[in-house]
Amino acid sequence: MSRPPTRAPARIPARIVVAAACVATGILLAGPRSSLGPSSRPVFWPAWLGAAAALVGAVPARRHRVLRGVLMASAMTGVSAAWTTVRHDRAAATDLRTLTRGQAGVVRLCGNVVADPVTTDAATAVLARFHYRTSSTRFELDVDTALDHTGGGHRAAGRVLVRVAESVEPLNAGDRVRVTGMLLPPAAPRNPGTIDRRRTARVLGSAGLLRVPGRDMVVVERSGAHPFRPGRAALRREAERLLLADLPGGAGAAERDALLRAMLLGRRDASFGALHDAFRRVGLAHLLAISGLHLGVLVGLVMLVMRAVGAHRRGPQGLVVIVVVGAYLLLVEARLPVLRAGLMASAVGVGMIARRRWPTESLVLAAAMILLAWRPNELANPGFQLSFGVVLALLRGVPAVRRRWFPKPPGGAGTFGDVLADSVAGAWCVAVVAWAVATPIVLRHFGMLSPGTVPLSVVSLPVASVTLVLGYVKIIAGAVLPPAVFLLGPPLAWSSDLLRLLVGVADAIPGSVLHLPRPGTPWTIAALGWSTAWMTGLARRRRVLAAVAVVLVGWLAAPAVPWRGTPALRLDTLAVGNGSCHVVRADGRTLVFDAGSAADPDAGRRTILPALRAIGVRSIDVLCVSHPNLDHFSAVPEIAAQLAVGEVLVTPLLLEAARADPESAVAALLDDLRNRRVPVRAVAAGHRVTLGRATARWLHPAADARPENSNDGSMVVVVDGGGRRLLLTGDIETAGIDALLDHHGDLRADVMELPHHGSFSDAARRLVDRLHPEVVVQSTGPARLARDAWSGLPERTRRVVTARDGACRVVFPRDRRAPIEVGTWIAGTDTDSVRDTRDAHAAPTMSP
C-alpha cells in the first residue's frame, strides 16, 4: 500500500490567534478576583472606556493597517477585561453568595435537585470502617428561594453541594426540596499541597457546602418538579445499568465498575478517589475525565458505521456528529472537560456541514474563546490549560516531530509490519508531544513529574480505546439488542482490568512519579516556549535548545536548594481538624509524631499525603503512634502505602489494646503494617532516636505504666536540636502530666505541643507555666477553639492553632542567638516570610 509523505499543517489565520491572545490578556488583567462584592481594583470602567477610545481611534486609522490592528487588539483586550469583571466580580443582589456574605451559618433553602443523589460510605481508607461517620448522601441543589426565620421566602440564585449525614430515600433528580443545614462557604486551603476550593467554586458558581445532620431536614415538596432533569436522570440510570450488566464479579469488581462509570459516563463515586490518584500519579488522569479522547473515539465509531452503510457525504456526517455529541452530553455528568470536548467536536461537525475545511486549530481557538466568554476564570483552570494546550500541541507539533524522527519514503508498498511500525511511531510522537506540553502545566499546578508517562501512554492508549469502544457498543447495542449485553460483558471486563493492571504496575515502580516544588508562572511560560520551539522546529540549533533546557532544569531545582543552609530542627504541624500530625526534620531525617484525624476518615489521602509531598517529605525514618486513639493513627496505612517508612514506634499499651480486642482499629492498623512489612516496635520512657545532630528522647510512659485511661498513656517525646528543645505531648491529661512533672522536675522546652489538642485543665496550665515556652502549638478543630480558655498566656509566648492559622511550621536556626522562626499556611500562597516569635500577630507563609 502507498504511504504518502506527511503534509505540514496549514497556517493558522493570524486574526484568530491575535483575538485569542487579546481575550486571554483581558482576563489576566481583570484577575485574580474575589467571588463576592465589588472589584478590588477599578477595572470595569477603565476597561470599557479604553476599549471605546481604541475603537474610535481605529476609525480614522483605516489606511494604517498596523496602527489599526494595534487599536483593534487593544479594544478587544479592554472588552475582555470588562466582561470578566462583570461575570465574576459583580454578583447580583439575589446571588446566594451575596445574601450569605460569604459567612458560615444555618440556612433554609428551597430548590431543585440537579442530579440523582449519591449515597457513599464514609471513605475508602483502610481504617474508615472504624470512623464514627456512617454513610452519607450527596447531591447538588439549584437554589431559587431562601427562607428567613419567619418562614418567608426570598428570591435567591446559586448552587450548593448538600451532604446529608444519613441516606435519603426516595430522592431523585428534578425533585423540589426544602433543606435546612449549616452552609459553609468555600474555605482557603489550610495545608500546603491541597486544592483551593474557592477557585473551583468561583468557576462553578457554587455558594459552598450545606451540611445537613439528618434526613428529616430534607423535605420533598414536589417530586419531578423540573421538566427536564427526571428524564435525563432516568436515561443515565439506564445507561449505567446497560454498561455494568453481566460483568464478572470477584475481587476488584467495585473498582472496575468505578473505572467504567468514570470513563464512559463521567460518574464518580466513593471508590473513585483512590483510583483517580493512581491514574494521576502515573500521568494518565486524562483517561478518566471524559474529554477529547472519549468523544474522538465515539465520533470515530459513528463515522465508521456511517461509511459502512454507504453514507459518505460530509454534510450528513457532520450533522450526525453534532447529534451524537449532543446526546452524549445529555447522558454524562456535565463537567467542564466534557463541555470543552463537546464544544470542539461540535465545531468540527459545523465545519463538515458547511463543507469547508477550516483549520482545526482555528476551531479549537474559537471553542476556547466561546468557553472563556461564558466562564472567564476557566483560563486559570489546569483542566482548561491541559485540554486546549495539548490539543493545539498535537495538531501543530506531531506532524513536525514525526517528519524529523520517522520520515516516510515518498511512496512504495508497505507490509503489515510497516503499517504496525508506522502506527507505533505515530503513537510515540503523540505521547511525547503531549507529555512535553502537559508537564510544565502539571508541575505548575500539582508539583508532579511522571517520567514514565510516554511509554505508559503508548501501551495504555490502545487498551483505553478498546475499553471505550466496547463500552459504547455495549450501551447502544444493549438498548436495541439485549443479548449483546451478555456477549460484550466479558471482553469489556478484561480490557478494563488490563488497564487497571497497567496503572497499578506503573504506580508501584519506584520513581514513577516525582514530587517537586511547584514552579512559578515565569518558569511555566518559559518551559512551554521551549517545548513549542522544540516540537515545531522553530529553534533548529540543538546546542541552544540543550543550553536552555539545562537552565530550565536548574531553575526548577533552585527552590529545593537550601540557600540559607539547613536548620537545626524543623517542626511542621498539619491542619487535620480534631487530630494530630507533627513532622519533625533534622539533617535529612524525618520523624512523624501521629497521623490521623477525627474530622475526616480519608485525611491520609486528601490532606496529609499531599501536604507531606508539598513540604518535601519523600520518606519517613520513624513514625510514632502516641496512643491507641483513632484520631492519632487513622492515616498511617495510607502513608505507609505511598511513602517508605523505616519503622513505626508504639507504646506497650497499644500492643496490649490490640491483643485485647482483635477486631479493634488498633489491631487492624497492626495487621496492615504487618502485611506491608513495615517494622513495628514498642518503646517506653528512656528510648532514644538520633535525627542527625538532633536527638529524640522518650519521657513517658514508663514500660510498666498502667494508666486509668489511654490518653494518660500517650507518648511524650522531647527533641533537642540546635541548643533548643521541642516537646511533643500527645493526649496526656492530668495524671499523665503529674507523672511527667514528678519524674522530670527540670523539664524545659522552647516549643511545645498543648496536651490533648489544647483541652484546658489546671494540670495543662501548670505544665505550660512550668516550661514557659516561646511557642505553643495546638492541633485542634474549630469546636474546641470556639470555647478557648488559653487566652491568658504570657506575652512572650506565641500560640499557633491549626483551626485558626492552618498548618504551621517552627524552625530552630543553627545559630542559638537567632530567634525561632514561626510560619503559618495562609491561603496557599507560595511566598515565605520570617518573623520573630515574639510578634504575636505575625503570620508568615510556609514553603518547603
Short mmCIF file of C-alpha atoms in Angstrom, two decimals, residues 685 699-702 704-708 711-714 716 732-747 763 766-767 770:
data_model
loop_
_atom_site.label_atom_id
_atom_site.label_comp_id
_atom_site.label_asym_id
_atom_site.label_seq_id
_atom_site.Cartn_x
_atom_site.Cartn_y
_atom_site.Cartn_z
CA ALA A 685 10.50 6.09 78.60
CA LEU A 699 9.94 10.70 78.61
CA HIS A 700 6.59 8.94 79.04
CA PRO A 701 5.05 6.42 79.62
CA ALA A 702 7.18 4.05 81.66
CA ASP A 704 5.30 -0.75 83.44
CA ALA A 705 2.77 2.11 83.38
CA ARG A 706 -0.91 1.17 83.77
CA PRO A 707 -2.88 4.41 83.41
CA GLU A 708 -6.61 4.52 84.03
CA ASN A 711 -4.79 9.37 76.99
CA ASP A 712 -2.58 9.33 80.07
CA GLY A 713 -0.57 6.55 78.42
CA SER A 714 0.35 8.78 75.47
CA VAL A 716 5.75 12.22 75.42
CA ILE A 732 -1.75 13.30 78.20
CA GLU A 733 -4.20 14.57 80.78
CA THR A 734 -3.97 15.33 84.49
CA ALA A 735 -2.49 12.02 85.68
CA GLY A 736 0.00 11.88 82.82
CA ILE A 737 1.07 15.49 83.32
CA ASP A 738 1.56 14.97 87.04
CA ALA A 739 3.69 11.87 86.38
CA LEU A 740 5.73 13.74 83.79
CA LEU A 741 6.47 16.65 86.13
CA ASP A 742 7.25 14.34 89.05
CA HIS A 743 9.84 12.34 87.09
CA HIS A 744 11.33 15.30 85.19
CA GLY A 745 11.40 18.22 87.56
CA ASP A 746 13.99 20.05 85.45
CA LEU A 747 11.96 19.73 82.25
CA ALA A 763 -2.69 20.47 85.04
CA ARG A 766 0.59 24.19 85.24
CA LEU A 767 2.72 22.40 82.63
CA ARG A 770 6.46 25.41 84.38
#
